[in-house]
Structure formats: C-alpha cells, structure tokens
Short mmCIF file of C-alpha atoms and ligand atoms in Angstrom, two decimals:
data_model
loop_
_atom_site.label_atom_id
_atom_site.label_comp_id
_atom_site.label_asym_id
_atom_site.label_seq_id
_atom_site.Cartn_x
_atom_site.Cartn_y
_atom_site.Cartn_z
CA MET Z 152 98.63 -28.18 31.42
CA ASN Z 153 100.48 -30.84 32.89
CA SER Z 154 100.08 -32.03 36.05
CA THR Z 155 102.44 -34.94 36.45
CA LEU Z 156 105.57 -34.19 38.08
CA ASN Z 157 108.76 -34.30 36.10
CA ILE Z 158 111.13 -36.10 38.13
CA VAL Z 159 114.82 -36.80 36.32
CA VAL Z 160 117.34 -38.82 38.29
CA PHE Z 161 120.95 -38.37 37.58
CA SER Z 162 123.16 -40.96 38.39
CA GLY Z 163 127.19 -42.16 38.46
CA ALA Z 164 128.84 -45.07 39.42
CA GLY Z 165 127.76 -44.79 43.06
CA MET Z 166 124.54 -46.04 42.39
CA SER Z 167 125.85 -49.81 41.13
CA ALA Z 168 128.32 -49.81 43.99
CA GLU Z 169 125.74 -51.73 46.18
CA SER Z 170 125.69 -54.28 43.21
CA GLY Z 171 129.43 -54.55 43.75
CA ILE Z 172 130.29 -52.68 40.42
CA GLU Z 173 133.47 -50.80 41.55
CA THR Z 174 133.53 -47.00 41.06
CA PHE Z 175 136.05 -44.82 39.65
CA ARG Z 176 137.66 -42.41 41.99
CA ASP Z 177 136.89 -44.24 45.43
CA SER Z 178 139.65 -45.94 47.32
CA ASN Z 179 140.51 -49.02 45.08
CA GLY Z 180 137.66 -47.78 42.30
CA LEU Z 181 138.55 -48.63 38.78
CA TRP Z 182 141.19 -45.89 37.98
CA GLU Z 183 143.75 -46.69 40.44
CA ASN Z 184 144.01 -50.10 38.68
CA TYR Z 185 144.03 -49.15 35.61
CA ALA Z 186 145.54 -45.62 33.15
CA ILE Z 187 142.70 -44.13 31.59
CA GLU Z 188 144.82 -43.16 28.58
CA GLU Z 189 145.42 -46.82 28.36
CA VAL Z 190 141.76 -48.50 27.82
CA ALA Z 191 139.43 -44.90 27.49
CA THR Z 192 140.38 -42.69 24.92
CA PRO Z 193 140.25 -42.92 21.00
CA GLN Z 194 144.34 -43.25 21.04
CA ALA Z 195 144.12 -45.78 23.11
CA TRP Z 196 142.06 -47.58 20.54
CA GLN Z 197 143.91 -46.41 17.83
CA ARG Z 198 146.90 -48.32 19.81
CA ASP Z 199 145.58 -51.28 21.38
CA PRO Z 200 141.86 -52.06 20.16
CA ASP Z 201 142.41 -55.63 21.52
CA LEU Z 202 143.39 -54.59 24.74
CA VAL Z 203 140.47 -52.10 24.87
CA THR Z 204 138.39 -55.03 23.74
CA GLU Z 205 139.56 -56.87 26.43
CA PHE Z 206 139.07 -54.03 29.54
CA TYR Z 207 135.52 -53.95 28.01
CA ASN Z 208 135.04 -57.62 27.94
CA GLN Z 209 135.93 -58.14 31.60
CA ARG Z 210 133.76 -55.17 32.71
CA ARG Z 211 130.70 -56.38 30.68
CA LYS Z 212 130.93 -60.06 32.24
CA THR Z 213 130.97 -58.16 36.12
CA ILE Z 214 128.45 -55.82 35.39
CA ILE Z 215 126.35 -59.31 33.61
CA GLU Z 216 127.38 -61.02 36.51
CA ALA Z 217 125.87 -58.31 39.08
CA THR Z 218 122.16 -57.55 40.04
CA PRO Z 219 120.50 -54.66 40.26
CA ASN Z 220 120.55 -53.22 43.85
CA GLN Z 221 117.63 -51.29 46.32
CA ALA Z 222 118.49 -47.99 45.04
CA HIS Z 223 117.85 -49.15 41.24
CA GLU Z 224 114.09 -50.73 42.89
CA GLY Z 225 114.08 -47.17 44.63
CA VAL Z 226 114.39 -45.23 40.97
CA VAL Z 227 111.17 -47.64 39.66
CA GLN Z 228 109.32 -46.97 42.90
CA LEU Z 229 109.85 -43.45 42.10
CA GLU Z 230 107.24 -43.69 39.44
CA GLU Z 231 104.59 -43.73 41.91
CA PHE Z 232 104.99 -39.66 42.18
CA GLY Z 233 105.44 -38.88 38.19
CA ASP Z 234 107.20 -39.46 35.11
CA VAL Z 235 110.52 -40.58 35.67
CA LEU Z 236 113.29 -39.72 33.66
CA VAL Z 237 116.84 -41.39 34.68
CA ILE Z 238 120.05 -39.86 33.28
CA THR Z 239 123.06 -41.74 33.91
CA GLN Z 240 126.89 -41.52 33.61
CA ASN Z 241 126.79 -45.48 34.08
CA ILE Z 242 127.30 -47.48 31.24
CA ASP Z 243 125.90 -50.53 33.07
CA ASP Z 244 122.22 -51.44 32.52
CA LEU Z 245 121.05 -52.50 35.92
CA HIS Z 246 118.68 -49.22 35.86
CA GLU Z 247 116.74 -50.96 33.08
CA ARG Z 248 117.06 -54.44 34.30
CA ALA Z 249 115.76 -53.11 37.67
CA GLY Z 250 112.86 -51.78 35.53
CA SER Z 251 113.14 -48.23 34.68
CA LYS Z 252 112.06 -47.51 31.32
CA ASN Z 253 113.18 -43.98 30.47
CA VAL Z 254 117.02 -44.07 30.48
CA LEU Z 255 119.20 -41.79 29.17
CA HIS Z 256 123.15 -43.16 28.44
CA LEU Z 257 125.22 -39.97 28.28
CA HIS Z 258 128.77 -42.49 28.23
CA GLY Z 259 127.04 -45.18 26.32
CA ASN Z 260 126.03 -48.74 27.13
CA ILE Z 261 128.41 -51.40 27.45
CA ARG Z 262 125.79 -53.79 26.36
CA GLN Z 263 126.13 -52.51 22.60
CA SER Z 264 128.82 -52.33 20.14
CA LYS Z 265 129.29 -49.59 17.65
CA SER Z 266 131.50 -49.03 14.22
CA SER Z 267 134.55 -47.81 14.69
CA GLY Z 268 134.47 -46.12 11.09
CA PRO Z 269 133.93 -42.25 10.28
CA ASN Z 270 130.60 -41.05 10.96
CA GLN Z 271 129.00 -44.22 12.23
CA GLU Z 272 127.64 -42.71 15.20
CA LYS Z 273 123.90 -43.70 14.85
CA ALA Z 274 124.25 -47.53 14.69
CA TYR Z 275 124.27 -49.53 17.84
CA TYR Z 276 124.33 -53.55 17.31
CA PRO Z 277 123.81 -55.56 20.83
CA ILE Z 278 126.67 -57.81 22.05
CA ASP Z 279 125.68 -60.90 22.50
CA GLY Z 280 126.48 -62.64 26.14
CA TRP Z 281 130.27 -60.83 27.61
CA LYS Z 282 132.54 -61.24 25.11
CA LEU Z 283 132.78 -58.53 21.93
CA ASP Z 284 135.08 -60.50 19.75
CA ASN Z 285 138.30 -58.96 18.00
CA ASN Z 286 136.89 -59.76 14.91
CA SER Z 287 133.62 -58.15 15.08
CA ARG Z 288 132.51 -55.88 11.84
CA CYS Z 289 130.12 -53.89 10.93
CA PRO Z 290 128.42 -54.00 7.64
CA GLU Z 291 130.73 -51.64 6.08
CA GLY Z 292 133.49 -53.74 7.20
CA TYR Z 293 135.16 -51.50 10.08
CA ARG Z 294 135.89 -53.39 13.58
CA LEU Z 295 133.16 -52.73 16.07
CA ARG Z 296 134.28 -50.74 19.47
CA PRO Z 297 132.21 -50.60 22.77
CA HIS Z 298 129.47 -48.07 22.35
CA VAL Z 299 131.30 -46.39 25.30
CA VAL Z 300 131.76 -42.52 24.95
CA TRP Z 301 135.64 -41.77 25.66
CA PHE Z 302 137.59 -39.30 27.27
CA GLY Z 303 137.88 -36.76 24.56
CA GLU Z 304 134.63 -37.55 22.96
CA ASP Z 305 131.39 -35.78 22.48
CA VAL Z 306 128.09 -36.50 24.51
CA PRO Z 307 125.77 -37.54 22.08
CA CYS Z 308 122.53 -37.12 23.99
CA TYR Z 309 124.14 -34.12 26.03
CA GLU Z 310 121.23 -31.51 24.50
CA LYS Z 311 118.91 -33.84 24.65
CA ALA Z 312 119.84 -34.15 28.53
CA ALA Z 313 119.64 -30.56 29.01
CA LEU Z 314 116.39 -29.89 27.88
CA LYS Z 315 114.54 -32.89 29.82
CA LEU Z 316 116.61 -31.28 33.22
CA HIS Z 317 114.98 -28.07 32.14
CA ASP Z 318 111.83 -29.53 32.57
CA ALA Z 319 112.11 -30.88 35.80
CA ASP Z 320 110.14 -30.58 39.02
CA ILE Z 321 112.22 -32.56 41.25
CA LEU Z 322 116.05 -33.49 40.68
CA ILE Z 323 117.55 -36.66 42.49
CA VAL Z 324 121.39 -36.64 42.15
CA ILE Z 325 122.63 -40.10 42.89
CA GLY Z 326 126.27 -41.56 43.50
CA THR Z 327 128.44 -39.21 41.33
CA SER Z 328 131.44 -37.03 42.28
CA LEU Z 329 130.43 -34.79 39.80
CA GLN Z 330 134.06 -34.51 38.73
CA VAL Z 331 133.43 -35.22 34.37
CA TYR Z 332 132.67 -32.90 32.46
CA PRO Z 333 130.36 -32.05 30.30
CA ALA Z 334 128.12 -34.46 32.15
CA ALA Z 335 128.59 -32.68 35.48
CA GLY Z 336 127.69 -29.84 34.44
CA LEU Z 337 124.17 -31.19 32.93
CA ILE Z 338 122.76 -30.23 36.61
CA GLN Z 339 122.83 -26.54 36.35
CA TYR Z 340 120.04 -27.12 33.84
CA ALA Z 341 117.43 -28.15 36.28
CA SER Z 342 116.86 -24.09 37.34
CA ASN Z 343 112.52 -24.86 37.04
CA ALA Z 344 112.91 -27.79 39.60
CA HIS Z 345 111.45 -26.78 42.91
CA THR Z 346 113.18 -29.66 44.87
CA LYS Z 347 117.10 -31.48 44.53
CA TYR Z 348 118.68 -33.70 46.22
CA ILE Z 349 121.96 -34.93 45.78
CA ILE Z 350 122.56 -38.41 47.56
CA ASP Z 351 126.11 -39.74 48.58
CA PRO Z 352 127.82 -40.91 51.32
CA LYS Z 353 130.44 -38.01 50.78
CA ALA Z 354 127.83 -35.54 49.80
CA ASP Z 355 128.62 -32.42 52.45
CA GLU Z 356 131.96 -32.72 49.93
CA LEU Z 357 130.52 -32.29 47.05
CA HIS Z 358 130.18 -28.98 45.26
CA VAL Z 359 126.47 -28.07 44.42
CA PRO Z 360 124.12 -25.24 44.55
CA SER Z 361 122.91 -24.42 47.68
CA ASP Z 362 119.47 -25.63 47.06
CA PHE Z 363 120.57 -28.75 47.05
CA ILE Z 364 119.30 -30.71 49.82
CA LYS Z 365 122.08 -32.92 50.46
CA LEU Z 366 121.64 -36.59 52.04
CA ASN Z 367 125.13 -37.93 53.07
CA SER Z 368 124.13 -41.86 52.71
CA THR Z 369 124.30 -44.72 50.23
CA ALA Z 370 122.17 -44.80 47.21
CA SER Z 371 119.63 -47.51 48.71
CA GLN Z 372 119.02 -45.61 51.78
CA GLY Z 373 119.09 -42.24 50.35
CA ILE Z 374 116.26 -43.25 47.72
CA ALA Z 375 114.58 -45.06 50.34
CA ASN Z 376 114.27 -41.63 52.41
CA VAL Z 377 113.58 -39.05 49.53
CA ILE Z 378 110.34 -41.61 48.75
CA LYS Z 379 109.55 -41.80 52.52
CA SER Z 380 109.52 -37.80 52.44
CA MET Z 381 107.54 -37.75 48.93
CA ARG Z 382 104.70 -40.30 50.55
CA LYS Z 383 103.93 -38.00 53.61
N1 APR D 924 125.83 -44.85 47.40
C1 APR D 924 125.92 -43.81 46.55
N2 APR D 924 127.07 -43.09 46.26
C2 APR D 924 128.35 -43.83 46.37
C3 APR D 924 128.35 -45.06 47.24
C4 APR D 924 126.65 -45.97 47.54
N3 APR D 924 126.82 -46.88 48.13
N4 APR D 924 129.43 -45.71 46.93
C5 APR D 924 130.37 -44.24 46.86
N5 APR D 924 129.40 -43.33 46.24
C6 APR D 924 129.60 -42.33 45.64
C7 APR D 924 131.37 -41.54 45.89
O1 APR D 924 131.42 -40.99 47.42
C8 APR D 924 131.53 -40.71 45.04
O2 APR D 924 131.06 -39.46 45.20
O3 APR D 924 130.01 -42.32 43.99
C9 APR D 924 130.80 -41.16 43.38
C10 APR D 924 131.30 -42.09 42.86
O4 APR D 924 132.12 -40.77 41.84
P1 APR D 924 132.99 -41.21 40.65
O5 APR D 924 133.91 -43.01 41.03
O6 APR D 924 133.78 -40.53 40.19
O7 APR D 924 131.84 -41.80 39.79
P2 APR D 924 131.36 -40.91 38.55
O8 APR D 924 130.68 -39.88 38.98
O9 APR D 924 129.87 -41.73 38.08
O10 APR D 924 132.36 -40.92 37.21
C11 APR D 924 132.06 -40.20 35.79
O11 APR D 924 133.95 -40.69 35.00
O12 APR D 924 135.21 -42.22 34.50
C12 APR D 924 134.83 -41.24 34.03
O13 APR D 924 132.89 -42.18 32.64
C13 APR D 924 133.24 -42.21 33.56
O14 APR D 924 130.78 -41.88 34.28
C14 APR D 924 132.01 -41.83 34.67
C15 APR D 924 132.39 -40.44 34.56
#
C-alpha cells in the first residue's frame, strides 16, 4: 500500500505570469496581438513556416530571459508532502528550471524541435539558445518545427495525463482559464482526489465542479496558502 500522497499540479499560463510572460486570454494577452490561425496551426506552418518559426523564436527568447517565480518554487516545495507531478499546458521550461523533476508538457516544450515530416512524433531535438534556424533539418531531411501542439493537433500525452490524474490524492489547478480542450477536460479524471484547489485571481469566474476549493489569488500567493494549510 503506497502511503505516499500523490499530488498533481495542473498549470496554465497564469503560472508564468509573475515571471513576466504574458498569458493568452488576459487583457493584452498573446492572442490579442497575434491571430492563432497565422502562427499556431498546421495550416499556418504549411502557409508560412518562416513566420511560425520566428513567432516561436521570439517567445523562446522571452522565456530564456525570464526566471521561475515563487509559484514555480512553491510547486517544488510541495514535494515535502508527497510525490508531485506537474501536468502543464505551458510550453516554457520554468517548472523544470525551478527544480520540478516530473513535468508532463501537454502542449509541447518550446525548448525542443521536432520533424515536420509524417509520423515523426517521437523524435525531439533540443534547441540550443533562442533561435531555431529556418534551415534546420531532421536526419530524414524534413524541416524542423517547434515541438508545440498547435490548435487542431492531437495532445500526445493525454491518456498518460488522465491516468495520472486518476491516481491523484490532491489536485491543484493553477493559472488556467480552462477554455482549451481536450486539456481542460482532464481535471474530470481526478475523481479519487480528496482535495482539489483552483488558484486564479478570477477563480470565482471559472466553471469547476463544486468540490474545488477556490483561491482567488495569484499563483505565488495561492500556492503559499496551500502549503501553509498542508503544514497545519
Ligand atoms: N496567477 C495565477 N493565475 C493568473 C495570473 C497569476 N498571476 N495572472 C493571470 N492568471 C490566470 C487568468 O485569470 C486566466 O484564468 O491565468 C489564466 C490564463 O488563461 P489563458 O490565458 O487562457 O491560458 P491557458 O489557460 O494556459 O491557455 C490554455 O490555450 O492558447 C492555448 O496552448 C495554449 O496552453 C495554452 C492553452
């Protein structure tokens, strides 16, 4: 009988807001300044791969220059209570840079590239620095693209994430508007969790099952409060 607590943190862009990285749907969010269909769909890649590559190069530059914030560090501190898995919608590597070891990226990892060729899902290539060069090719000769799940593409580790959520004793949802599926639908799999939190300045406006404890605060303040309550 594994007595260790299984803690799952499910994070979104709000997790990195206090690191200075803009979210997608807040005022002046990323999707207010860029059209999704121009930079974040397979059709956009077919139409203008250089534009898509440059869009992610600029975001990668911002992410490399950013640093993890107290919320990322708080998630690492949760490890004093049990096994912590981070399931994140974010493509930044701030959870890892804060020290989280078990991170599942539902929507990819901007620090890696993959082949744009058919059936090339499994090979990922680390990008050195902020710039993925337009001439980068995989061994089979296909152009390299950002390892990012675009709108309309499958979420490769969805099933794995669902299984992990099924085993969660505590679920902490942080900094996501829960508007993008299938990722947002994953929280329903945490049916065995005895405690569920949602941390967001607009938590009261978010539609979650009634058994969630809503913390209307920033990620850093919210995770600090959760840690305080767990230490009691
Ligand atoms: N602390 C915590 N939450 C915050 C903070 C903060 N400092 N600032 C903003 N938020 C909250 C917002 O209130 C909002 O609910 O973070 C959430 C951000 O929501 P979105 O911008 O929609 O980001 P996210 O939910 O991660 O988007 C999901 O959409 O565009 C796709 O692939 C992209 O992974 C992304 C997905």
